PDB file of C-alpha atoms and ligand atoms in Angstrom:
ATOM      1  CA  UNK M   1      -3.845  22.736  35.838  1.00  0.00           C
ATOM      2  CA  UNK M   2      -5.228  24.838  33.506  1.00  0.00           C
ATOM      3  CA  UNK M   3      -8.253  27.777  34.168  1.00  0.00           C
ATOM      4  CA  UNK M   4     -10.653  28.502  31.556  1.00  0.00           C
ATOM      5  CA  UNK M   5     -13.718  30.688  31.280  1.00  0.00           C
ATOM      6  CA  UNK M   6     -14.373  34.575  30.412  1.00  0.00           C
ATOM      7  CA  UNK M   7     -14.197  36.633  33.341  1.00  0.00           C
ATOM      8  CA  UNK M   8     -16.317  39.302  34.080  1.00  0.00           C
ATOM      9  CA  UNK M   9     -14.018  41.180  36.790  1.00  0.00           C
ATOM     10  CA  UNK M  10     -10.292  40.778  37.265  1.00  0.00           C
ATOM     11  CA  UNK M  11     -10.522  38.242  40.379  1.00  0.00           C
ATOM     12  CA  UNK M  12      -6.792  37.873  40.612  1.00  0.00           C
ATOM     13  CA  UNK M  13      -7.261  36.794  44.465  1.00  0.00           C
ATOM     14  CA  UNK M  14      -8.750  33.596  43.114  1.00  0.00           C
ATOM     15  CA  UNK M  15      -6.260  32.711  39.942  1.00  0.00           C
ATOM     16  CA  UNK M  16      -3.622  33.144  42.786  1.00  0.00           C
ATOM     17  CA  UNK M  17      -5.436  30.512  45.166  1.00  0.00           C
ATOM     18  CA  UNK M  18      -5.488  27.796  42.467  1.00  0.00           C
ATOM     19  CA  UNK M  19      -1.957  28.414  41.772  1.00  0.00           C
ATOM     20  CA  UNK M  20      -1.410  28.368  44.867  1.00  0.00           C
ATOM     21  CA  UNK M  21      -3.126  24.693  45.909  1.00  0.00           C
ATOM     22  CA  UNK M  22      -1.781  23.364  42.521  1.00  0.00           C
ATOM     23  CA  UNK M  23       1.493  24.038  43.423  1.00  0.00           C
ATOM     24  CA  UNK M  24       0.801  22.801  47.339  1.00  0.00           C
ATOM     25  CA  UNK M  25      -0.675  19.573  45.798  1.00  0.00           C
ATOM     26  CA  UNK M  26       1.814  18.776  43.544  1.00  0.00           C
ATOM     27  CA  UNK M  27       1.016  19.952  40.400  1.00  0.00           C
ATOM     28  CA  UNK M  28       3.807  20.738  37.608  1.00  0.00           C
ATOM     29  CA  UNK M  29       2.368  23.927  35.790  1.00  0.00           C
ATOM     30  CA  UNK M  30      -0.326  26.173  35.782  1.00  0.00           C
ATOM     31  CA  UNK M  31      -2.072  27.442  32.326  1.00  0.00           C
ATOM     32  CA  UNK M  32      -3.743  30.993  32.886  1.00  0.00           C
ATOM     33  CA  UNK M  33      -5.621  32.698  29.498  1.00  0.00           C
ATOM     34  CA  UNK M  34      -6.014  35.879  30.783  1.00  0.00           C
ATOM     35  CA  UNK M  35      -3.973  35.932  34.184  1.00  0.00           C
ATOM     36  CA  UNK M  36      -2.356  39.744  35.276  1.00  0.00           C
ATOM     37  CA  UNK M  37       1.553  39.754  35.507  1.00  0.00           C
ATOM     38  CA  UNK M  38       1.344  40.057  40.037  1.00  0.00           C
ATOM     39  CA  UNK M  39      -0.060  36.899  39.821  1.00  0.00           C
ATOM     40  CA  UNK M  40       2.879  35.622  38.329  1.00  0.00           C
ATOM     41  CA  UNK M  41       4.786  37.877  40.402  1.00  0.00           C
ATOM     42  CA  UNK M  42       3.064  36.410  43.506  1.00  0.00           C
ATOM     43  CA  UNK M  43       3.882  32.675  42.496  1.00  0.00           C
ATOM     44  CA  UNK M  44       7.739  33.443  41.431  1.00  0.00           C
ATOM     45  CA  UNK M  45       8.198  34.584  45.033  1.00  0.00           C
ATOM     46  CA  UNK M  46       6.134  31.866  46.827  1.00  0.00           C
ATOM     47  CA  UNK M  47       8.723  29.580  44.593  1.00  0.00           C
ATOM     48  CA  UNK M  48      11.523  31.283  45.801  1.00  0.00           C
ATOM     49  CA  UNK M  49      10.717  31.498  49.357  1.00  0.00           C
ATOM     50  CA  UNK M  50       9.405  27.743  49.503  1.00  0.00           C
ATOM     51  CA  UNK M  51      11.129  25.681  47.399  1.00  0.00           C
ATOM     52  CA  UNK M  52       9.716  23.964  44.045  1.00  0.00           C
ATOM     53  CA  UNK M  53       9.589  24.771  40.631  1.00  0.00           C
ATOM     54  CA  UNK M  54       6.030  25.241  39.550  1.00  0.00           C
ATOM     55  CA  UNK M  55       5.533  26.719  36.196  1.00  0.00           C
ATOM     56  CA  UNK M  56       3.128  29.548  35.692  1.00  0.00           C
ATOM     57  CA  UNK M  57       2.404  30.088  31.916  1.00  0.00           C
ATOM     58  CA  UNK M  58       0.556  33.076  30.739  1.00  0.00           C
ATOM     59  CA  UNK M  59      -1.546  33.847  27.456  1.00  0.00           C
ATOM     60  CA  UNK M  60      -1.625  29.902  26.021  1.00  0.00           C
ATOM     61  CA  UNK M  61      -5.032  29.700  24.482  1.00  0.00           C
ATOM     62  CA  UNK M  62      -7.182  26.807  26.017  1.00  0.00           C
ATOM     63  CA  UNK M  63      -7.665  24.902  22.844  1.00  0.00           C
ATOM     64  CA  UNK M  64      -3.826  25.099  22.426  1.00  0.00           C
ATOM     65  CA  UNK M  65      -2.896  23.552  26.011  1.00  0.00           C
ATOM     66  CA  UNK M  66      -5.654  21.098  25.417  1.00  0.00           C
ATOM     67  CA  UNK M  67      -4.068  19.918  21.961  1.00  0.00           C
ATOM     68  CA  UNK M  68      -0.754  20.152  23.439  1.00  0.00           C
ATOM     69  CA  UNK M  69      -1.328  18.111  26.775  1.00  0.00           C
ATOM     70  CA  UNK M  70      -3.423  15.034  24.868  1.00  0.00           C
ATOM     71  CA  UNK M  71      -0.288  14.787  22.156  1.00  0.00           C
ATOM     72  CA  UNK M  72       2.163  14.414  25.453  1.00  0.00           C
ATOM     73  CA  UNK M  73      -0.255  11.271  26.824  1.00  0.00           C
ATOM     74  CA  UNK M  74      -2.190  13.256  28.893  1.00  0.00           C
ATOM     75  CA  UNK M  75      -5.906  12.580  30.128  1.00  0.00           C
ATOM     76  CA  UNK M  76      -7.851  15.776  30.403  1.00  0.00           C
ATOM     77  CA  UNK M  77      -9.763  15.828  33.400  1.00  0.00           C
ATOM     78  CA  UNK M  78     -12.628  18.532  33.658  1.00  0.00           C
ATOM     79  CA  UNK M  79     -14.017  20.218  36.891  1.00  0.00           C
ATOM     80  CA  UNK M  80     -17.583  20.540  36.198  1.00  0.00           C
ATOM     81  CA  UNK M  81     -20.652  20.184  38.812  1.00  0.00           C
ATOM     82  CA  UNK M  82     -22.327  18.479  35.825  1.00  0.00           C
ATOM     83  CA  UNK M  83     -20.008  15.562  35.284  1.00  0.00           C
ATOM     84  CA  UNK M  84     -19.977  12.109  36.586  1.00  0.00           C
ATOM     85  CA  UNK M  85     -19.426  11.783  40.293  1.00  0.00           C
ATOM     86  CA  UNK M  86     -15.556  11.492  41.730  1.00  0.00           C
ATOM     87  CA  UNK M  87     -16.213   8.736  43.573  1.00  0.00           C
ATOM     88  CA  UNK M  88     -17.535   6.668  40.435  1.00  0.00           C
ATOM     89  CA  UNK M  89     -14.279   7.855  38.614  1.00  0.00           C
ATOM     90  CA  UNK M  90     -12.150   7.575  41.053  1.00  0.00           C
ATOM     91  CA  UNK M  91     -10.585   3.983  40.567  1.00  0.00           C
ATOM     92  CA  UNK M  92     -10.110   4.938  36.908  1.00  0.00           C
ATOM     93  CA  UNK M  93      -8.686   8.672  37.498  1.00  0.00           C
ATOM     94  CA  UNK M  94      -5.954   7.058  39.891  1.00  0.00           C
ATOM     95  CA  UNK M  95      -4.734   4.606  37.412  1.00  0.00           C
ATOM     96  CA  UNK M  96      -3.386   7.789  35.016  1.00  0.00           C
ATOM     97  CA  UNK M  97      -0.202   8.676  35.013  1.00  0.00           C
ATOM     98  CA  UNK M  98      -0.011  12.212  33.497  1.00  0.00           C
ATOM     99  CA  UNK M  99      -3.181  14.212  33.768  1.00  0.00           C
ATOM    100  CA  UNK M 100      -4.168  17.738  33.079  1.00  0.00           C
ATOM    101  CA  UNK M 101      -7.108  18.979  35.308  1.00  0.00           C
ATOM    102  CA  UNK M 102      -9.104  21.803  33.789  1.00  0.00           C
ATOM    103  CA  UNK M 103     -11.066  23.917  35.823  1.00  0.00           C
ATOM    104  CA  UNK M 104     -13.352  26.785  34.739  1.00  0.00           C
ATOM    105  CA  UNK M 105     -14.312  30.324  35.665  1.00  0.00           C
ATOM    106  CA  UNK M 106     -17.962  32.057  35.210  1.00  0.00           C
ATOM    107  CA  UNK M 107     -18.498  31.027  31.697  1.00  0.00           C
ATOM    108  CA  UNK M 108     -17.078  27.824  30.430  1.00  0.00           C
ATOM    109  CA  UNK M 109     -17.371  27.280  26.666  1.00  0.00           C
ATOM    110  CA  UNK M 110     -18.881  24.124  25.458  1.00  0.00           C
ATOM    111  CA  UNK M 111     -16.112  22.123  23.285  1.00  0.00           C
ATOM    112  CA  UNK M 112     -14.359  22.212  27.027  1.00  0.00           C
ATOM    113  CA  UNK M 113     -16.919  19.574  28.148  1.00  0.00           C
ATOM    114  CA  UNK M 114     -16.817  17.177  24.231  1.00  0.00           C
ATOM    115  CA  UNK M 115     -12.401  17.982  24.708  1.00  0.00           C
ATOM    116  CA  UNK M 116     -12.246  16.490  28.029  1.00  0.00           C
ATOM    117  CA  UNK M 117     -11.699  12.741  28.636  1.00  0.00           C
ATOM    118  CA  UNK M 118     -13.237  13.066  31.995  1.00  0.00           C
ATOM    119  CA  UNK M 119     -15.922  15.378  33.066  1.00  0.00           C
ATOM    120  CA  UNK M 120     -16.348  14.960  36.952  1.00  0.00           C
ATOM    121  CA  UNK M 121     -18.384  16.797  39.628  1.00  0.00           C
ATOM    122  CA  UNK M 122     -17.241  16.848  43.189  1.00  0.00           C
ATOM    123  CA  UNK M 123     -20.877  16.795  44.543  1.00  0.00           C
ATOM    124  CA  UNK M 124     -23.741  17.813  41.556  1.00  0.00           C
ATOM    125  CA  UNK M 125     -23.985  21.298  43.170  1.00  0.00           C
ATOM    126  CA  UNK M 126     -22.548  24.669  42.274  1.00  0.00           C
ATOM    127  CA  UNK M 127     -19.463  25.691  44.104  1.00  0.00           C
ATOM    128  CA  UNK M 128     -16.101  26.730  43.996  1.00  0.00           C
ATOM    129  CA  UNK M 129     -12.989  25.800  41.406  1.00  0.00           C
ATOM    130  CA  UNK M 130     -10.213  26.126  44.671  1.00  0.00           C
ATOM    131  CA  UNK M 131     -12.198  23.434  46.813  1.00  0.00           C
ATOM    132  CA  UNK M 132     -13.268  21.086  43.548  1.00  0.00           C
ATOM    133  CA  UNK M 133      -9.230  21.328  42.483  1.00  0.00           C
ATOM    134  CA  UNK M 134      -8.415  20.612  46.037  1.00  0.00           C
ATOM    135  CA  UNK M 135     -10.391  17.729  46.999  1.00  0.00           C
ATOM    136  CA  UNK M 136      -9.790  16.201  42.793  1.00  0.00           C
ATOM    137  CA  UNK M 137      -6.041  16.381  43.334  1.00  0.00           C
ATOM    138  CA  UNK M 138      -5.734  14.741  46.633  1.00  0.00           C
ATOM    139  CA  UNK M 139      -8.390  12.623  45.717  1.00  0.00           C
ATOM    140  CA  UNK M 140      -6.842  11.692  42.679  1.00  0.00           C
ATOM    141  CA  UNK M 141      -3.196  10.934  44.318  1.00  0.00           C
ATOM    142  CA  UNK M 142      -4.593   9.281  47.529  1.00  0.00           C
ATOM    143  CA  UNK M 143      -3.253  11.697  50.079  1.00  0.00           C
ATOM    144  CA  UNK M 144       0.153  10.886  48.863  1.00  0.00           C
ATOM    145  CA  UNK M 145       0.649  14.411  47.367  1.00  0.00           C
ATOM    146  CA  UNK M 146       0.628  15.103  51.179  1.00  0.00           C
ATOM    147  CA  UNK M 147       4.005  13.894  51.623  1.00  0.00           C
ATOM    148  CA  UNK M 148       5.892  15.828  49.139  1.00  0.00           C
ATOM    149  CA  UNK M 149       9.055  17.853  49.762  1.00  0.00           C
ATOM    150  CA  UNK M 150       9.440  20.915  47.539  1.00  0.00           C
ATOM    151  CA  UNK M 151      13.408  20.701  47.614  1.00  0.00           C
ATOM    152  CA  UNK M 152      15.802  23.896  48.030  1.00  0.00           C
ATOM    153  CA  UNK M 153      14.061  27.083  49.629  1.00  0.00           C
ATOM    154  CA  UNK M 154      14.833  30.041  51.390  1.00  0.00           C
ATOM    155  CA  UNK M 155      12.254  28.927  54.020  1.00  0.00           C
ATOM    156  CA  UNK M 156      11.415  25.920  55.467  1.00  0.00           C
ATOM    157  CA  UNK M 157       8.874  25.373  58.413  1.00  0.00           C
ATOM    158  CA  UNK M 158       9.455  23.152  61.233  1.00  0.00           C
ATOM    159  CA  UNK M 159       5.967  21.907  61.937  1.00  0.00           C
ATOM    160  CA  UNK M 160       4.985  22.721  65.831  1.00  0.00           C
ATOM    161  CA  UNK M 161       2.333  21.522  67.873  1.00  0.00           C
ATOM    162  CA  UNK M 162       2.700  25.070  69.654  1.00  0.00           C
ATOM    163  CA  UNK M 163       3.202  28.328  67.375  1.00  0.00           C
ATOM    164  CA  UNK M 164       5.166  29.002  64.656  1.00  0.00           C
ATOM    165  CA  UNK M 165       8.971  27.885  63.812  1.00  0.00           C
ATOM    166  CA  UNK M 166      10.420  28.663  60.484  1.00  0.00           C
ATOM    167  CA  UNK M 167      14.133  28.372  59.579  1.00  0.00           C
ATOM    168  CA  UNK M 168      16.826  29.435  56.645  1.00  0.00           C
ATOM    169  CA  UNK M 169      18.124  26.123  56.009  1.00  0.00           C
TER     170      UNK M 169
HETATM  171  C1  SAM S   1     -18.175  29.149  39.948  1.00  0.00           C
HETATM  172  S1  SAM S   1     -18.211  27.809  38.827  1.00  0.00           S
HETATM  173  C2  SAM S   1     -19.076  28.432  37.400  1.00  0.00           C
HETATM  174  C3  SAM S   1     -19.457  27.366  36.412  1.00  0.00           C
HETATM  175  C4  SAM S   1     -20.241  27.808  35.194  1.00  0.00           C
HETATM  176  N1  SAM S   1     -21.565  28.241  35.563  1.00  0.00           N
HETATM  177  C5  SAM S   1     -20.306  26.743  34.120  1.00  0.00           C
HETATM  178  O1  SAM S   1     -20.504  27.092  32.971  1.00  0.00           O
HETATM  179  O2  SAM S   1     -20.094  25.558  34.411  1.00  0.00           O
HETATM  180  C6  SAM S   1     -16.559  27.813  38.301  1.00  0.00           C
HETATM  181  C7  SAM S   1     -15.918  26.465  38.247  1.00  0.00           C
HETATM  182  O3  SAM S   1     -15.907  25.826  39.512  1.00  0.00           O
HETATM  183  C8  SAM S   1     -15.821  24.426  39.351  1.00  0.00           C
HETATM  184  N2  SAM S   1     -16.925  23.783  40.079  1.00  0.00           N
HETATM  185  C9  SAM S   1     -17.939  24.398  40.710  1.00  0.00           C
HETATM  186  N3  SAM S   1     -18.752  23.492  41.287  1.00  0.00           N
HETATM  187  C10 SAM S   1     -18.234  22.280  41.022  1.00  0.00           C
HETATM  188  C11 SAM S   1     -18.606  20.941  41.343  1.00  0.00           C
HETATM  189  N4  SAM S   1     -19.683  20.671  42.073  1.00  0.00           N
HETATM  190  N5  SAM S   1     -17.847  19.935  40.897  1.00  0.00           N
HETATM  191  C12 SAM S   1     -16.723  20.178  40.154  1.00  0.00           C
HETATM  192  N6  SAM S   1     -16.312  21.420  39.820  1.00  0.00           N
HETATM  193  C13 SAM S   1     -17.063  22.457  40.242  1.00  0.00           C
HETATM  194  C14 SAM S   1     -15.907  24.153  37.846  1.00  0.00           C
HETATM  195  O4  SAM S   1     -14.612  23.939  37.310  1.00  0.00           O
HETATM  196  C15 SAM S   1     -16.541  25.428  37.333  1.00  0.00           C
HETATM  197  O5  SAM S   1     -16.262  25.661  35.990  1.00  0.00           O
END
């Protein structure tokens, strides 16, 4: 995944909420421009404590991870309330193997819409870049992204149909 856009504020409470559902739904690495180093912080731990290996990578310039993701095989998938619907993409955004799924922050520049492969809208209104990643990933990987164990951790939860059971496995 990869956030673009100039911020206005620092709004590290919602860089750290797309990390946080890339990592849940399965994504390998998250490019930040402009991210500060607790967000990092923040993710190192949840990796620790939870298993997985998501990479957070800091200070890559968009054009850069853009360039570099195409020359790997990648399709470049952008979040954008002005794109083509999901559900008319869908059948052709399931059939790709290796994606990279930009999303954007308060001011998206241009060439990100002309760079992208795919420019899809969940819905063709504004809202938010945590539910459009959300519903675009599981979307994209049929609910299967659901079923995905993160490996070693420190934690692990025992799901409970009555409060809370976590264990040190
Ligand atoms: C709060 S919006 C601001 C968008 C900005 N006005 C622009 O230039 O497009 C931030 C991001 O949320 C995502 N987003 C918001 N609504 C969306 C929608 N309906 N479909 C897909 N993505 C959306 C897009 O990635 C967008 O760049």
């Amino acid at each position: 995944m990869l956030r673009v856009g100039q911020r206005y504020v620092r709004d590290d409470r919602t860089l750290t909420h797309l990390c946080l559902v890339s990592r849940a739904l399965g994504a390998e690495a998250v490019y930040l421009e402009d991210a500060e180093k607790d967000v990092l912080g923040t993710l190192e731990e949840v990796n620790r404590t939870w298993g997985g290996g998501l990479r957070v990578v800091l200070g890559e310039p968009w054009k850069k991870v853009i360039r570099d993701a195409k020359a790997e095989g990648r399709a470049v998938v952008h979040l954008t309330m002005y794109g083509m619907p999901l559900q008319d993409r869908l059948e052709q955004l399931r059939q790709l193997d290796r994606t990279l799924v930009v999303v954007g922050g308060p001011k998206v520049p241009g060439k990100v819409y002309h760079e992208a492969d795919y420019n899809v809208a969940v819905t063709s209104q504004p809202h938010s870049e945590i539910a459009a990643l959300a519903i675009v990933l599981h979307e994209m990987q049929n609910g299967e992204e659901l079923k995905r164990s993160f490996g070693k951790s420190r934690l692990r939860i025992v799901p409970s149909e009555t409060g809370k059971r976590v264990i040190e496995p």
